[in-house]
Amino acid sequence: MRRKDRQVTDPEKIDSIIAQCHCCRLGFSDGEQVYVVPLSFGYENTGEKRIFYFHGAPEGRKIELVKRGRPVGIELDCAYQLREGETACGFTARFQSVIATGIPSLLEKPQEKIHGLQQIMSHYSGKKDWDFPPAVLEKTCVFQVEVTELTCKEHQ
């Protein structure tokens, strides 16, 4: 990271910033094109691993790219506030952001899918005990991205 003065390294602060974010942008590359998609997400930090969870339809470009298992990029940001300046170069912004790389994988077993969906619902609702009917689980694709590298930055 170029601006070490803006780097956040405290794991609790990083988790707090992630918790404040509402949209995760997931970036894929198929070798020829880059595909970035904004997604709802869930997240957990087990102390050993940081894992992001996502869901969607069981077919389409996103899922085909997940199945390849190639590294993906993750981007989250929050608390953006433009600070105007007297000159063009005087403008700046307040923000918090997380940039990560990770390996995606599909969750196939019902209990794995339920765990991922619980993380997503908990992120947005704070509630952790949702029910997911078997018919819904069958039609829903759930995948995770295990983080391999992560940086966090804030500018106040």
Short mmCIF file of C-alpha atoms in Angstrom, two decimals:
data_model
loop_
_atom_site.label_atom_id
_atom_site.label_comp_id
_atom_site.label_asym_id
_atom_site.label_seq_id
_atom_site.Cartn_x
_atom_site.Cartn_y
_atom_site.Cartn_z
CA MET A 1 0.00 0.00 0.00
CA ARG A 2 1.43 3.32 -1.05
CA ARG A 3 -0.23 5.48 1.64
CA LYS A 4 0.81 3.67 4.83
CA ASP A 5 -0.61 6.58 6.85
CA ARG A 6 -4.10 5.52 5.74
CA GLN A 7 -3.64 1.78 6.19
CA VAL A 8 -5.85 -0.03 8.72
CA THR A 9 -4.26 -3.15 10.21
CA ASP A 10 -6.30 -3.74 13.36
CA PRO A 11 -8.45 -6.85 12.64
CA GLU A 12 -11.38 -5.56 14.73
CA LYS A 13 -11.38 -2.22 12.88
CA ILE A 14 -11.27 -4.05 9.52
CA ASP A 15 -14.23 -6.22 10.57
CA SER A 16 -16.07 -3.07 11.68
CA ILE A 17 -15.52 -1.41 8.30
CA ILE A 18 -16.70 -4.52 6.45
CA ALA A 19 -19.81 -4.61 8.67
CA GLN A 20 -20.67 -1.05 7.60
CA CYS A 21 -20.51 -1.85 3.88
CA HIS A 22 -23.71 -2.70 2.01
CA CYS A 23 -22.38 -3.77 -1.38
CA CYS A 24 -19.44 -5.93 -2.35
CA ARG A 25 -18.04 -5.71 -5.84
CA LEU A 26 -16.62 -9.00 -7.02
CA GLY A 27 -14.22 -8.93 -9.96
CA PHE A 28 -13.57 -11.92 -12.20
CA SER A 29 -11.25 -12.41 -15.15
CA ASP A 30 -11.84 -15.10 -17.74
CA GLY A 31 -8.48 -14.50 -19.39
CA GLU A 32 -9.95 -12.21 -22.04
CA GLN A 33 -12.37 -9.93 -20.23
CA VAL A 34 -12.89 -8.54 -16.74
CA TYR A 35 -16.33 -8.92 -15.20
CA VAL A 36 -17.25 -6.95 -12.07
CA VAL A 37 -20.57 -7.51 -10.35
CA PRO A 38 -22.06 -5.75 -7.29
CA LEU A 39 -23.45 -8.23 -4.78
CA SER A 40 -25.09 -8.54 -1.40
CA PHE A 41 -22.79 -10.45 0.89
CA GLY A 42 -22.18 -12.10 4.22
CA TYR A 43 -18.87 -12.26 6.02
CA GLU A 44 -17.12 -14.04 8.82
CA ASN A 45 -13.69 -13.86 10.35
CA THR A 46 -12.87 -17.09 12.14
CA GLY A 47 -9.51 -15.77 13.32
CA GLU A 48 -7.78 -18.09 10.88
CA LYS A 49 -9.77 -17.25 7.77
CA ARG A 50 -11.81 -14.39 6.39
CA ILE A 51 -14.65 -15.66 4.23
CA PHE A 52 -17.21 -13.76 2.15
CA TYR A 53 -20.50 -15.44 1.17
CA PHE A 54 -22.68 -14.71 -1.85
CA HIS A 55 -25.79 -16.16 -3.46
CA GLY A 56 -27.55 -16.09 -6.78
CA ALA A 57 -29.09 -18.08 -9.58
CA PRO A 58 -27.50 -21.46 -10.31
CA GLU A 59 -26.58 -20.46 -13.86
CA GLY A 60 -25.05 -17.51 -15.65
CA ARG A 61 -21.70 -15.87 -16.22
CA LYS A 62 -20.95 -15.27 -12.51
CA ILE A 63 -21.49 -18.90 -11.55
CA GLU A 64 -19.51 -20.20 -14.52
CA LEU A 65 -16.59 -18.02 -13.40
CA VAL A 66 -16.95 -19.18 -9.78
CA LYS A 67 -16.78 -22.80 -10.96
CA ARG A 68 -13.39 -22.13 -12.55
CA GLY A 69 -11.99 -21.44 -9.08
CA ARG A 70 -9.60 -18.75 -10.27
CA PRO A 71 -8.68 -15.89 -7.93
CA VAL A 72 -11.19 -13.04 -7.74
CA GLY A 73 -10.95 -9.44 -6.57
CA ILE A 74 -13.13 -8.03 -3.80
CA GLU A 75 -13.87 -4.33 -3.27
CA LEU A 76 -15.95 -2.75 -0.52
CA ASP A 77 -16.23 0.88 0.44
CA CYS A 78 -18.27 3.00 2.80
CA ALA A 79 -18.40 6.37 4.57
CA TYR A 80 -17.68 8.25 1.34
CA GLN A 81 -17.92 12.01 1.71
CA LEU A 82 -16.61 14.48 -0.84
CA ARG A 83 -14.54 17.33 0.54
CA GLU A 84 -14.53 20.25 -1.85
CA GLY A 85 -11.49 22.42 -2.35
CA GLU A 86 -10.75 25.85 -3.76
CA THR A 87 -8.91 24.28 -6.71
CA ALA A 88 -9.38 21.08 -8.67
CA CYS A 89 -6.38 19.52 -6.92
CA GLY A 90 -7.77 20.62 -3.57
CA PHE A 91 -10.71 18.21 -3.72
CA THR A 92 -10.44 15.04 -1.68
CA ALA A 93 -12.75 12.49 -0.11
CA ARG A 94 -13.34 10.84 3.22
CA PHE A 95 -13.75 7.06 2.87
CA GLN A 96 -13.11 3.59 4.19
CA SER A 97 -12.30 0.74 1.82
CA VAL A 98 -11.27 -2.89 1.71
CA ILE A 99 -9.54 -4.53 -1.23
CA ALA A 100 -8.97 -8.28 -1.19
CA THR A 101 -8.14 -11.27 -3.33
CA GLY A 102 -9.56 -14.71 -2.74
CA ILE A 103 -10.48 -18.09 -4.12
CA PRO A 104 -14.16 -18.77 -4.88
CA SER A 105 -15.87 -22.11 -4.37
CA LEU A 106 -19.43 -23.34 -4.63
CA LEU A 107 -21.16 -24.58 -1.50
CA GLU A 108 -22.99 -27.78 -2.39
CA LYS A 109 -24.15 -29.38 0.86
CA PRO A 110 -27.40 -28.02 2.36
CA GLN A 111 -25.74 -27.22 5.72
CA GLU A 112 -22.94 -25.29 3.97
CA LYS A 113 -25.48 -23.35 1.93
CA ILE A 114 -27.54 -22.58 5.03
CA HIS A 115 -24.43 -21.36 6.85
CA GLY A 116 -23.57 -19.04 3.97
CA LEU A 117 -27.12 -17.72 3.69
CA GLN A 118 -27.24 -17.18 7.48
CA GLN A 119 -24.09 -15.03 7.20
CA ILE A 120 -25.66 -12.96 4.41
CA MET A 121 -28.92 -12.46 6.31
CA SER A 122 -27.08 -11.67 9.54
CA HIS A 123 -25.03 -9.00 7.78
CA TYR A 124 -28.15 -7.13 6.68
CA SER A 125 -30.58 -7.89 9.49
CA GLY A 126 -28.53 -8.72 12.57
CA LYS A 127 -30.68 -11.85 12.95
CA LYS A 128 -28.93 -15.23 12.84
CA ASP A 129 -31.67 -17.85 12.89
CA TRP A 130 -33.41 -17.73 9.53
CA ASP A 131 -35.23 -20.71 8.03
CA PHE A 132 -34.56 -21.73 4.44
CA PRO A 133 -37.06 -24.16 2.90
CA PRO A 134 -35.45 -27.12 1.08
CA ALA A 135 -37.04 -26.09 -2.22
CA VAL A 136 -35.42 -22.66 -1.97
CA LEU A 137 -32.03 -24.18 -1.10
CA GLU A 138 -32.22 -26.41 -4.18
CA LYS A 139 -32.81 -23.43 -6.49
CA THR A 140 -30.25 -21.11 -4.86
CA CYS A 141 -26.57 -21.15 -5.59
CA VAL A 142 -24.39 -20.17 -2.64
CA PHE A 143 -20.66 -19.64 -2.90
CA GLN A 144 -17.86 -18.40 -0.76
CA VAL A 145 -14.62 -16.57 -1.35
CA GLU A 146 -11.82 -17.41 1.05
CA VAL A 147 -9.58 -14.38 1.35
CA THR A 148 -5.90 -14.89 0.51
CA GLU A 149 -4.83 -11.24 0.73
CA LEU A 150 -6.57 -8.17 2.19
CA THR A 151 -5.79 -4.49 2.68
CA CYS A 152 -7.90 -1.86 4.38
CA LYS A 153 -7.62 1.89 4.13
CA GLU A 154 -9.37 4.92 5.57
CA HIS A 155 -9.07 8.62 4.97
CA GLN A 156 -10.68 10.86 7.53
#
